[in-house]
PDB file of N, CA and C in Angstrom:
ATOM      1  N   MET O   1     166.073 124.974 134.226  1.00  0.00           N
ATOM      2  CA  MET O   1     166.683 124.938 132.825  1.00  0.00           C
ATOM      3  C   MET O   1     167.204 123.536 132.516  1.00  0.00           C
ATOM      4  N   ALA O   2     167.136 123.120 131.318  1.00  0.00           N
ATOM      5  CA  ALA O   2     167.678 121.853 130.751  1.00  0.00           C
ATOM      6  C   ALA O   2     169.057 122.213 130.381  1.00  0.00           C
ATOM      7  N   THR O   3     170.039 121.145 130.553  1.00  0.00           N
ATOM      8  CA  THR O   3     171.245 121.167 130.154  1.00  0.00           C
ATOM      9  C   THR O   3     171.501 120.143 129.201  1.00  0.00           C
ATOM     10  N   LEU O   4     172.777 120.243 128.559  1.00  0.00           N
ATOM     11  CA  LEU O   4     173.070 119.348 127.516  1.00  0.00           C
ATOM     12  C   LEU O   4     172.665 117.902 127.762  1.00  0.00           C
ATOM     13  N   LYS O   5     173.037 117.439 128.933  1.00  0.00           N
ATOM     14  CA  LYS O   5     172.707 115.908 129.397  1.00  0.00           C
ATOM     15  C   LYS O   5     171.374 115.682 129.289  1.00  0.00           C
ATOM     16  N   GLN O   6     170.500 116.641 129.568  1.00  0.00           N
ATOM     17  CA  GLN O   6     168.923 116.360 129.632  1.00  0.00           C
ATOM     18  C   GLN O   6     168.418 116.745 128.326  1.00  0.00           C
ATOM     19  N   LEU O   7     169.038 117.285 127.300  1.00  0.00           N
ATOM     20  CA  LEU O   7     168.416 117.771 126.132  1.00  0.00           C
ATOM     21  C   LEU O   7     167.699 116.696 125.398  1.00  0.00           C
ATOM     22  N   GLY O   8     168.283 115.540 125.231  1.00  0.00           N
ATOM     23  CA  GLY O   8     167.611 114.391 124.575  1.00  0.00           C
ATOM     24  C   GLY O   8     166.249 114.101 125.053  1.00  0.00           C
ATOM     25  N   GLU O   9     165.982 114.440 126.391  1.00  0.00           N
ATOM     26  CA  GLU O   9     164.636 114.080 126.960  1.00  0.00           C
ATOM     27  C   GLU O   9     163.865 115.372 127.064  1.00  0.00           C
ATOM     28  N   THR O  10     164.350 116.403 126.533  1.00  0.00           N
ATOM     29  CA  THR O  10     163.601 117.691 126.831  1.00  0.00           C
ATOM     30  C   THR O  10     162.653 118.000 125.677  1.00  0.00           C
ATOM     31  N   VAL O  11     161.480 118.537 126.068  1.00  0.00           N
ATOM     32  CA  VAL O  11     160.341 118.664 125.136  1.00  0.00           C
ATOM     33  C   VAL O  11     160.553 120.247 124.656  1.00  0.00           C
ATOM     34  N   PRO O  12     160.049 120.446 123.247  1.00  0.00           N
ATOM     35  CA  PRO O  12     160.081 121.708 122.818  1.00  0.00           C
ATOM     36  C   PRO O  12     159.409 122.761 123.720  1.00  0.00           C
ATOM     37  N   GLY O  13     159.968 123.873 123.890  1.00  0.00           N
ATOM     38  CA  GLY O  13     159.419 125.002 124.597  1.00  0.00           C
ATOM     39  C   GLY O  13     160.184 125.101 125.987  1.00  0.00           C
ATOM     40  N   THR O  14     161.020 124.154 126.305  1.00  0.00           N
ATOM     41  CA  THR O  14     161.745 124.163 127.685  1.00  0.00           C
ATOM     42  C   THR O  14     162.866 125.117 127.360  1.00  0.00           C
ATOM     43  N   LEU O  15     163.255 125.820 128.426  1.00  0.00           N
ATOM     44  CA  LEU O  15     164.338 126.752 128.514  1.00  0.00           C
ATOM     45  C   LEU O  15     165.634 126.011 128.604  1.00  0.00           C
ATOM     46  N   VAL O  16     166.689 126.152 127.860  1.00  0.00           N
ATOM     47  CA  VAL O  16     167.869 125.519 127.860  1.00  0.00           C
ATOM     48  C   VAL O  16     168.989 126.439 128.023  1.00  0.00           C
ATOM     49  N   ASP O  17     170.194 126.016 128.701  1.00  0.00           N
ATOM     50  CA  ASP O  17     171.373 126.814 128.866  1.00  0.00           C
ATOM     51  C   ASP O  17     172.528 125.993 128.526  1.00  0.00           C
ATOM     52  N   LEU O  18     173.188 126.312 127.452  1.00  0.00           N
ATOM     53  CA  LEU O  18     174.360 125.466 126.880  1.00  0.00           C
ATOM     54  C   LEU O  18     175.379 126.446 126.300  1.00  0.00           C
ATOM     55  N   PHE O  19     176.543 125.552 126.123  1.00  0.00           N
ATOM     56  CA  PHE O  19     177.724 126.199 125.595  1.00  0.00           C
ATOM     57  C   PHE O  19     177.953 125.587 124.099  1.00  0.00           C
ATOM     58  N   PHE O  20     178.231 126.358 123.186  1.00  0.00           N
ATOM     59  CA  PHE O  20     178.222 126.077 121.837  1.00  0.00           C
ATOM     60  C   PHE O  20     179.316 126.681 121.055  1.00  0.00           C
ATOM     61  N   SER O  21     179.782 125.732 120.072  1.00  0.00           N
ATOM     62  CA  SER O  21     180.793 126.278 119.086  1.00  0.00           C
ATOM     63  C   SER O  21     180.229 126.428 117.723  1.00  0.00           C
ATOM     64  N   VAL O  22     180.314 127.665 117.156  1.00  0.00           N
ATOM     65  CA  VAL O  22     179.804 127.769 115.782  1.00  0.00           C
ATOM     66  C   VAL O  22     180.659 127.156 114.670  1.00  0.00           C
ATOM     67  N   THR O  23     180.028 126.350 113.802  1.00  0.00           N
ATOM     68  CA  THR O  23     180.779 125.855 112.821  1.00  0.00           C
ATOM     69  C   THR O  23     180.341 126.294 111.350  1.00  0.00           C
ATOM     70  N   ASP O  24     179.142 126.704 111.332  1.00  0.00           N
ATOM     71  CA  ASP O  24     178.577 127.124 110.028  1.00  0.00           C
ATOM     72  C   ASP O  24     177.325 128.066 110.294  1.00  0.00           C
ATOM     73  N   LEU O  25     177.095 128.667 109.107  1.00  0.00           N
ATOM     74  CA  LEU O  25     175.874 129.629 109.285  1.00  0.00           C
ATOM     75  C   LEU O  25     174.974 129.114 108.054  1.00  0.00           C
ATOM     76  N   PRO O  26     174.018 128.238 108.407  1.00  0.00           N
ATOM     77  CA  PRO O  26     173.148 127.602 107.443  1.00  0.00           C
ATOM     78  C   PRO O  26     172.189 128.488 106.783  1.00  0.00           C
ATOM     79  N   ARG O  27     171.617 129.443 107.591  1.00  0.00           N
ATOM     80  CA  ARG O  27     170.627 130.381 107.048  1.00  0.00           C
ATOM     81  C   ARG O  27     170.799 131.740 107.884  1.00  0.00           C
ATOM     82  N   GLU O  28     170.180 132.788 107.302  1.00  0.00           N
ATOM     83  CA  GLU O  28     170.290 134.007 107.938  1.00  0.00           C
ATOM     84  C   GLU O  28     169.766 133.938 109.381  1.00  0.00           C
ATOM     85  N   GLN O  29     170.462 134.455 110.271  1.00  0.00           N
ATOM     86  CA  GLN O  29     170.285 134.372 111.720  1.00  0.00           C
ATOM     87  C   GLN O  29     170.162 133.039 112.341  1.00  0.00           C
ATOM     88  N   VAL O  30     170.786 132.107 111.725  1.00  0.00           N
ATOM     89  CA  VAL O  30     170.912 130.904 112.256  1.00  0.00           C
ATOM     90  C   VAL O  30     172.471 130.352 112.304  1.00  0.00           C
ATOM     91  N   LEU O  31     172.775 129.896 113.474  1.00  0.00           N
ATOM     92  CA  LEU O  31     174.134 129.443 113.726  1.00  0.00           C
ATOM     93  C   LEU O  31     174.158 127.874 113.832  1.00  0.00           C
ATOM     94  N   GLY O  32     174.946 127.185 113.088  1.00  0.00           N
ATOM     95  CA  GLY O  32     175.012 125.785 113.189  1.00  0.00           C
ATOM     96  C   GLY O  32     176.322 125.449 113.990  1.00  0.00           C
ATOM     97  N   GLY O  33     176.381 124.419 114.681  1.00  0.00           N
ATOM     98  CA  GLY O  33     177.584 124.004 115.491  1.00  0.00           C
ATOM     99  C   GLY O  33     177.383 122.840 116.366  1.00  0.00           C
ATOM    100  N   VAL O  34     178.272 122.705 117.246  1.00  0.00           N
ATOM    101  CA  VAL O  34     178.167 121.679 118.248  1.00  0.00           C
ATOM    102  C   VAL O  34     178.173 122.079 119.700  1.00  0.00           C
ATOM    103  N   PHE O  35     177.586 121.277 120.456  1.00  0.00           N
ATOM    104  CA  PHE O  35     177.782 121.494 122.034  1.00  0.00           C
ATOM    105  C   PHE O  35     179.091 121.423 122.538  1.00  0.00           C
ATOM    106  N   LEU O  36     179.423 122.176 123.378  1.00  0.00           N
ATOM    107  CA  LEU O  36     180.585 122.142 124.332  1.00  0.00           C
ATOM    108  C   LEU O  36     180.191 121.777 125.715  1.00  0.00           C
ATOM    109  N   LEU O  37     181.107 121.040 126.218  1.00  0.00           N
ATOM    110  CA  LEU O  37     180.848 120.576 127.668  1.00  0.00           C
ATOM    111  C   LEU O  37     181.370 121.709 128.611  1.00  0.00           C
ATOM    112  N   PRO O  38     180.764 121.983 129.747  1.00  0.00           N
ATOM    113  CA  PRO O  38     181.325 122.934 130.547  1.00  0.00           C
ATOM    114  C   PRO O  38     182.745 122.312 131.201  1.00  0.00           C
ATOM    115  N   ASP O  39     183.603 123.193 131.402  1.00  0.00           N
ATOM    116  CA  ASP O  39     184.867 122.561 131.888  1.00  0.00           C
ATOM    117  C   ASP O  39     184.833 122.260 133.384  1.00  0.00           C
ATOM    118  N   GLU O  40     185.645 121.301 133.694  1.00  0.00           N
ATOM    119  CA  GLU O  40     185.421 120.614 135.032  1.00  0.00           C
ATOM    120  C   GLU O  40     185.938 121.425 136.104  1.00  0.00           C
ATOM    121  N   THR O  41     186.748 122.509 135.798  1.00  0.00           N
ATOM    122  CA  THR O  41     187.271 123.329 136.819  1.00  0.00           C
ATOM    123  C   THR O  41     186.143 124.355 137.398  1.00  0.00           C
ATOM    124  N   GLY O  42     185.124 124.456 136.602  1.00  0.00           N
ATOM    125  CA  GLY O  42     184.081 125.443 137.036  1.00  0.00           C
ATOM    126  C   GLY O  42     184.333 126.791 136.635  1.00  0.00           C
ATOM    127  N   THR O  43     185.406 127.125 135.926  1.00  0.00           N
ATOM    128  CA  THR O  43     185.729 128.455 135.487  1.00  0.00           C
ATOM    129  C   THR O  43     185.150 128.850 134.162  1.00  0.00           C
ATOM    130  N   ASN O  44     184.692 127.805 133.346  1.00  0.00           N
ATOM    131  CA  ASN O  44     184.202 127.991 132.129  1.00  0.00           C
ATOM    132  C   ASN O  44     185.102 128.889 131.136  1.00  0.00           C
ATOM    133  N   GLN O  45     186.395 128.463 131.213  1.00  0.00           N
ATOM    134  CA  GLN O  45     187.404 128.978 130.289  1.00  0.00           C
ATOM    135  C   GLN O  45     187.965 128.046 129.245  1.00  0.00           C
ATOM    136  N   VAL O  46     187.673 126.763 129.435  1.00  0.00           N
ATOM    137  CA  VAL O  46     188.163 125.739 128.598  1.00  0.00           C
ATOM    138  C   VAL O  46     187.055 124.677 128.405  1.00  0.00           C
ATOM    139  N   PHE O  47     186.660 124.474 127.208  1.00  0.00           N
ATOM    140  CA  PHE O  47     185.543 123.485 126.820  1.00  0.00           C
ATOM    141  C   PHE O  47     185.846 122.434 125.888  1.00  0.00           C
ATOM    142  N   PRO O  48     185.602 121.144 126.434  1.00  0.00           N
ATOM    143  CA  PRO O  48     185.815 120.015 125.509  1.00  0.00           C
ATOM    144  C   PRO O  48     184.695 120.100 124.480  1.00  0.00           C
ATOM    145  N   ARG O  49     185.004 119.669 123.261  1.00  0.00           N
ATOM    146  CA  ARG O  49     184.077 119.652 122.182  1.00  0.00           C
ATOM    147  C   ARG O  49     183.232 118.247 122.212  1.00  0.00           C
ATOM    148  N   THR O  50     182.059 118.353 121.809  1.00  0.00           N
ATOM    149  CA  THR O  50     181.251 117.086 121.527  1.00  0.00           C
ATOM    150  C   THR O  50     180.920 117.024 120.009  1.00  0.00           C
ATOM    151  N   SER O  51     180.250 115.878 119.685  1.00  0.00           N
ATOM    152  CA  SER O  51     179.963 115.727 118.163  1.00  0.00           C
ATOM    153  C   SER O  51     178.422 115.996 118.078  1.00  0.00           C
ATOM    154  N   GLN O  52     177.817 116.322 119.128  1.00  0.00           N
ATOM    155  CA  GLN O  52     176.240 116.532 119.033  1.00  0.00           C
ATOM    156  C   GLN O  52     176.141 117.941 118.369  1.00  0.00           C
ATOM    157  N   ARG O  53     175.405 117.987 117.223  1.00  0.00           N
ATOM    158  CA  ARG O  53     175.157 119.208 116.494  1.00  0.00           C
ATOM    159  C   ARG O  53     173.634 119.788 116.995  1.00  0.00           C
ATOM    160  N   ILE O  54     173.580 121.200 116.840  1.00  0.00           N
ATOM    161  CA  ILE O  54     172.594 121.870 117.244  1.00  0.00           C
ATOM    162  C   ILE O  54     172.505 123.058 116.274  1.00  0.00           C
ATOM    163  N   GLU O  55     171.287 123.617 116.202  1.00  0.00           N
ATOM    164  CA  GLU O  55     171.347 125.096 115.454  1.00  0.00           C
ATOM    165  C   GLU O  55     170.679 125.970 116.541  1.00  0.00           C
ATOM    166  N   VAL O  56     171.075 127.270 116.456  1.00  0.00           N
ATOM    167  CA  VAL O  56     170.675 128.336 117.324  1.00  0.00           C
ATOM    168  C   VAL O  56     170.228 129.497 116.343  1.00  0.00           C
ATOM    169  N   GLU O  57     169.028 129.809 116.573  1.00  0.00           N
ATOM    170  CA  GLU O  57     168.453 131.063 115.891  1.00  0.00           C
ATOM    171  C   GLU O  57     168.450 132.220 116.726  1.00  0.00           C
ATOM    172  N   TRP O  58     168.939 133.254 116.340  1.00  0.00           N
ATOM    173  CA  TRP O  58     169.016 134.613 117.137  1.00  0.00           C
ATOM    174  C   TRP O  58     168.291 135.604 116.386  1.00  0.00           C
ATOM    175  N   ARG O  59     167.824 136.578 116.907  1.00  0.00           N
ATOM    176  CA  ARG O  59     167.056 137.644 116.404  1.00  0.00           C
ATOM    177  C   ARG O  59     167.657 138.945 116.888  1.00  0.00           C
ATOM    178  N   PRO O  60     167.337 139.988 116.257  1.00  0.00           N
ATOM    179  CA  PRO O  60     167.737 141.357 116.674  1.00  0.00           C
ATOM    180  C   PRO O  60     167.220 141.661 118.311  1.00  0.00           C
ATOM    181  N   SER O  61     166.206 140.967 118.675  1.00  0.00           N
ATOM    182  CA  SER O  61     165.673 141.124 119.934  1.00  0.00           C
ATOM    183  C   SER O  61     166.431 140.333 121.099  1.00  0.00           C
ATOM    184  N   SER O  62     167.325 139.249 120.518  1.00  0.00           N
ATOM    185  CA  SER O  62     168.163 138.458 121.463  1.00  0.00           C
ATOM    186  C   SER O  62     169.164 139.301 122.196  1.00  0.00           C
ATOM    187  N   LYS O  63     169.423 139.122 123.427  1.00  0.00           N
ATOM    188  CA  LYS O  63     170.178 139.917 124.264  1.00  0.00           C
ATOM    189  C   LYS O  63     171.639 139.452 124.029  1.00  0.00           C
ATOM    190  N   LEU O  64     172.559 140.196 123.435  1.00  0.00           N
ATOM    191  CA  LEU O  64     173.918 139.911 123.117  1.00  0.00           C
ATOM    192  C   LEU O  64     174.795 140.433 124.249  1.00  0.00           C
ATOM    193  N   ILE O  65     175.639 139.667 124.912  1.00  0.00           N
ATOM    194  CA  ILE O  65     176.460 140.052 126.023  1.00  0.00           C
ATOM    195  C   ILE O  65     177.882 139.763 125.660  1.00  0.00           C
ATOM    196  N   MET O  66     178.710 140.743 125.933  1.00  0.00           N
ATOM    197  CA  MET O  66     180.211 140.601 125.633  1.00  0.00           C
ATOM    198  C   MET O  66     180.632 140.535 124.139  1.00  0.00           C
ATOM    199  N   GLY O  67     179.674 141.049 123.370  1.00  0.00           N
ATOM    200  CA  GLY O  67     179.829 141.021 121.942  1.00  0.00           C
ATOM    201  C   GLY O  67     178.624 141.518 121.194  1.00  0.00           C
ATOM    202  N   GLY O  68     178.683 141.508 120.002  1.00  0.00           N
ATOM    203  CA  GLY O  68     177.594 141.949 119.104  1.00  0.00           C
ATOM    204  C   GLY O  68     177.323 140.882 117.982  1.00  0.00           C
ATOM    205  N   ALA O  69     176.431 141.302 116.997  1.00  0.00           N
ATOM    206  CA  ALA O  69     176.077 140.430 115.907  1.00  0.00           C
ATOM    207  C   ALA O  69     177.298 140.210 114.965  1.00  0.00           C
ATOM    208  N   THR O  70     178.304 141.143 114.910  1.00  0.00           N
ATOM    209  CA  THR O  70     179.467 140.840 114.158  1.00  0.00           C
ATOM    210  C   THR O  70     180.392 139.582 114.689  1.00  0.00           C
ATOM    211  N   ASP O  71     180.104 139.265 115.978  1.00  0.00           N
ATOM    212  CA  ASP O  71     180.768 138.227 116.706  1.00  0.00           C
ATOM    213  C   ASP O  71     180.226 136.851 116.416  1.00  0.00           C
ATOM    214  N   LEU O  72     179.071 136.940 115.862  1.00  0.00           N
ATOM    215  CA  LEU O  72     178.302 135.582 115.631  1.00  0.00           C
ATOM    216  C   LEU O  72     178.821 134.923 114.297  1.00  0.00           C
ATOM    217  N   VAL O  73     179.917 134.341 114.205  1.00  0.00           N
ATOM    218  CA  VAL O  73     180.444 133.911 113.001  1.00  0.00           C
ATOM    219  C   VAL O  73     181.060 132.470 113.343  1.00  0.00           C
ATOM    220  N   ALA O  74     181.520 131.771 112.246  1.00  0.00           N
ATOM    221  CA  ALA O  74     182.036 130.428 112.448  1.00  0.00           C
ATOM    222  C   ALA O  74     183.293 130.568 113.252  1.00  0.00           C
ATOM    223  N   GLY O  75     183.491 129.606 114.246  1.00  0.00           N
ATOM    224  CA  GLY O  75     184.613 129.777 115.190  1.00  0.00           C
ATOM    225  C   GLY O  75     184.244 130.461 116.454  1.00  0.00           C
ATOM    226  N   ALA O  76     183.114 131.032 116.598  1.00  0.00           N
ATOM    227  CA  ALA O  76     182.699 131.612 117.862  1.00  0.00           C
ATOM    228  C   ALA O  76     182.381 130.638 118.905  1.00  0.00           C
ATOM    229  N   LEU O  77     182.670 131.048 120.082  1.00  0.00           N
ATOM    230  CA  LEU O  77     182.355 130.181 121.255  1.00  0.00           C
ATOM    231  C   LEU O  77     181.316 130.991 122.007  1.00  0.00           C
ATOM    232  N   LEU O  78     180.191 130.376 122.252  1.00  0.00           N
ATOM    233  CA  LEU O  78     179.027 131.068 122.827  1.00  0.00           C
ATOM    234  C   LEU O  78     178.395 130.304 123.985  1.00  0.00           C
ATOM    235  N   ARG O  79     177.710 131.023 124.882  1.00  0.00           N
ATOM    236  CA  ARG O  79     176.764 130.521 125.915  1.00  0.00           C
ATOM    237  C   ARG O  79     175.454 130.866 125.390  1.00  0.00           C
ATOM    238  N   VAL O  80     174.465 130.010 125.197  1.00  0.00           N
ATOM    239  CA  VAL O  80     173.195 130.478 124.747  1.00  0.00           C
ATOM    240  C   VAL O  80     172.131 130.011 125.815  1.00  0.00           C
ATOM    241  N   VAL O  81     171.227 130.850 125.989  1.00  0.00           N
ATOM    242  CA  VAL O  81     170.047 130.614 126.843  1.00  0.00           C
ATOM    243  C   VAL O  81     168.892 130.834 125.931  1.00  0.00           C
ATOM    244  N   GLY O  82     168.002 129.806 125.961  1.00  0.00           N
ATOM    245  CA  GLY O  82     166.723 130.133 125.041  1.00  0.00           C
ATOM    246  C   GLY O  82     165.836 128.834 125.137  1.00  0.00           C
ATOM    247  N   LYS O  83     164.881 128.999 124.296  1.00  0.00           N
ATOM    248  CA  LYS O  83     163.861 127.925 124.386  1.00  0.00           C
ATOM    249  C   LYS O  83     164.152 126.878 123.223  1.00  0.00           C
ATOM    250  N   LEU O  84     163.937 125.557 123.551  1.00  0.00           N
ATOM    251  CA  LEU O  84     164.228 124.647 122.714  1.00  0.00           C
ATOM    252  C   LEU O  84     162.970 124.448 121.671  1.00  0.00           C
ATOM    253  N   GLY O  85     163.309 124.381 120.337  1.00  0.00           N
ATOM    254  CA  GLY O  85     162.179 124.280 119.348  1.00  0.00           C
ATOM    255  C   GLY O  85     162.348 122.949 118.831  1.00  0.00           C
ATOM    256  N   ASP O  86     161.621 122.670 117.668  1.00  0.00           N
ATOM    257  CA  ASP O  86     161.646 121.360 117.047  1.00  0.00           C
ATOM    258  C   ASP O  86     162.951 121.235 116.411  1.00  0.00           C
ATOM    259  N   ASN O  87     163.224 119.951 116.112  1.00  0.00           N
ATOM    260  CA  ASN O  87     164.488 119.685 115.343  1.00  0.00           C
ATOM    261  C   ASN O  87     165.839 120.010 116.082  1.00  0.00           C
ATOM    262  N   ARG O  88     165.837 120.033 117.399  1.00  0.00           N
ATOM    263  CA  ARG O  88     167.086 120.399 118.071  1.00  0.00           C
ATOM    264  C   ARG O  88     167.596 121.957 117.746  1.00  0.00           C
ATOM    265  N   GLN O  89     166.582 122.756 117.601  1.00  0.00           N
ATOM    266  CA  GLN O  89     167.006 124.155 117.323  1.00  0.00           C
ATOM    267  C   GLN O  89     166.518 125.012 118.589  1.00  0.00           C
ATOM    268  N   VAL O  90     167.503 125.887 118.942  1.00  0.00           N
ATOM    269  CA  VAL O  90     167.199 126.678 120.161  1.00  0.00           C
ATOM    270  C   VAL O  90     167.022 128.146 119.590  1.00  0.00           C
ATOM    271  N   LEU O  91     165.952 128.742 120.069  1.00  0.00           N
ATOM    272  CA  LEU O  91     165.579 130.106 119.714  1.00  0.00           C
ATOM    273  C   LEU O  91     166.239 130.993 120.972  1.00  0.00           C
ATOM    274  N   ALA O  92     167.375 131.648 120.640  1.00  0.00           N
ATOM    275  CA  ALA O  92     168.222 132.394 121.587  1.00  0.00           C
ATOM    276  C   ALA O  92     167.421 133.520 122.210  1.00  0.00           C
ATOM    277  N   GLU O  93     167.388 133.591 123.494  1.00  0.00           N
ATOM    278  CA  GLU O  93     166.943 134.817 124.172  1.00  0.00           C
ATOM    279  C   GLU O  93     168.213 135.603 124.624  1.00  0.00           C
ATOM    280  N   GLN O  94     169.168 134.879 125.010  1.00  0.00           N
ATOM    281  CA  GLN O  94     170.456 135.539 125.507  1.00  0.00           C
ATOM    282  C   GLN O  94     171.609 134.742 124.791  1.00  0.00           C
ATOM    283  N   VAL O  95     172.612 135.543 124.383  1.00  0.00           N
ATOM    284  CA  VAL O  95     173.919 135.035 123.796  1.00  0.00           C
ATOM    285  C   VAL O  95     175.009 135.649 124.411  1.00  0.00           C
ATOM    286  N   VAL O  96     175.898 134.966 125.027  1.00  0.00           N
ATOM    287  CA  VAL O  96     177.085 135.437 125.634  1.00  0.00           C
ATOM    288  C   VAL O  96     178.258 135.021 124.758  1.00  0.00           C
ATOM    289  N   VAL O  97     178.970 135.994 124.171  1.00  0.00           N
ATOM    290  CA  VAL O  97     180.122 135.741 123.406  1.00  0.00           C
ATOM    291  C   VAL O  97     181.340 135.462 124.211  1.00  0.00           C
ATOM    292  N   LEU O  98     181.787 134.232 124.277  1.00  0.00           N
ATOM    293  CA  LEU O  98     183.021 133.875 124.989  1.00  0.00           C
ATOM    294  C   LEU O  98     184.388 133.623 124.193  1.00  0.00           C
ATOM    295  N   THR O  99     184.243 133.956 122.990  1.00  0.00           N
ATOM    296  CA  THR O  99     185.426 133.680 122.121  1.00  0.00           C
ATOM    297  C   THR O  99     186.741 134.370 122.602  1.00  0.00           C
ATOM    298  N   ARG O 100     186.626 135.558 123.055  1.00  0.00           N
ATOM    299  CA  ARG O 100     188.010 136.192 123.459  1.00  0.00           C
ATOM    300  C   ARG O 100     188.302 135.706 124.965  1.00  0.00           C
ATOM    301  N   VAL O 101     187.451 135.063 125.763  1.00  0.00           N
ATOM    302  CA  VAL O 101     187.893 134.762 127.075  1.00  0.00           C
ATOM    303  C   VAL O 101     188.074 133.303 127.424  1.00  0.00           C
ATOM    304  N   ALA O 102     187.607 132.587 126.415  1.00  0.00           N
ATOM    305  CA  ALA O 102     187.661 130.981 126.597  1.00  0.00           C
ATOM    306  C   ALA O 102     188.239 130.323 125.326  1.00  0.00           C
ATOM    307  N   LYS O 103     188.464 128.899 125.457  1.00  0.00           N
ATOM    308  CA  LYS O 103     188.888 128.308 124.363  1.00  0.00           C
ATOM    309  C   LYS O 103     188.431 126.820 124.411  1.00  0.00           C
ATOM    310  N   ILE O 104     188.470 126.155 123.186  1.00  0.00           N
ATOM    311  CA  ILE O 104     187.954 124.867 122.941  1.00  0.00           C
ATOM    312  C   ILE O 104     189.271 123.957 122.997  1.00  0.00           C
ATOM    313  N   ILE O 105     189.028 122.719 123.723  1.00  0.00           N
ATOM    314  CA  ILE O 105     190.185 121.894 123.673  1.00  0.00           C
ATOM    315  C   ILE O 105     189.610 120.522 122.906  1.00  0.00           C
TER     316      ILE O 105
END
């Protein structure tokens, strides 16, 4: 799986695993936001923010963990696993809602 560091070199269709902060909802079932870096402690409870923007498209068939569709709002902190599409958009296969258990620094 490609990570944020490898994303610039990643071809569409590649499976990616990333942390993401939702800043806006540009279209129905699309989350806009920025990448978050995994924390250096390895606990994944505190995430430094980056300025790299990405969009995540989710569908009713996307597996939602530790939350539901009502948690996919601006301000949400998510871990997303899915395939990279064109224009730096990820089609989410799995979304883990971390909003209640982690924070952004």
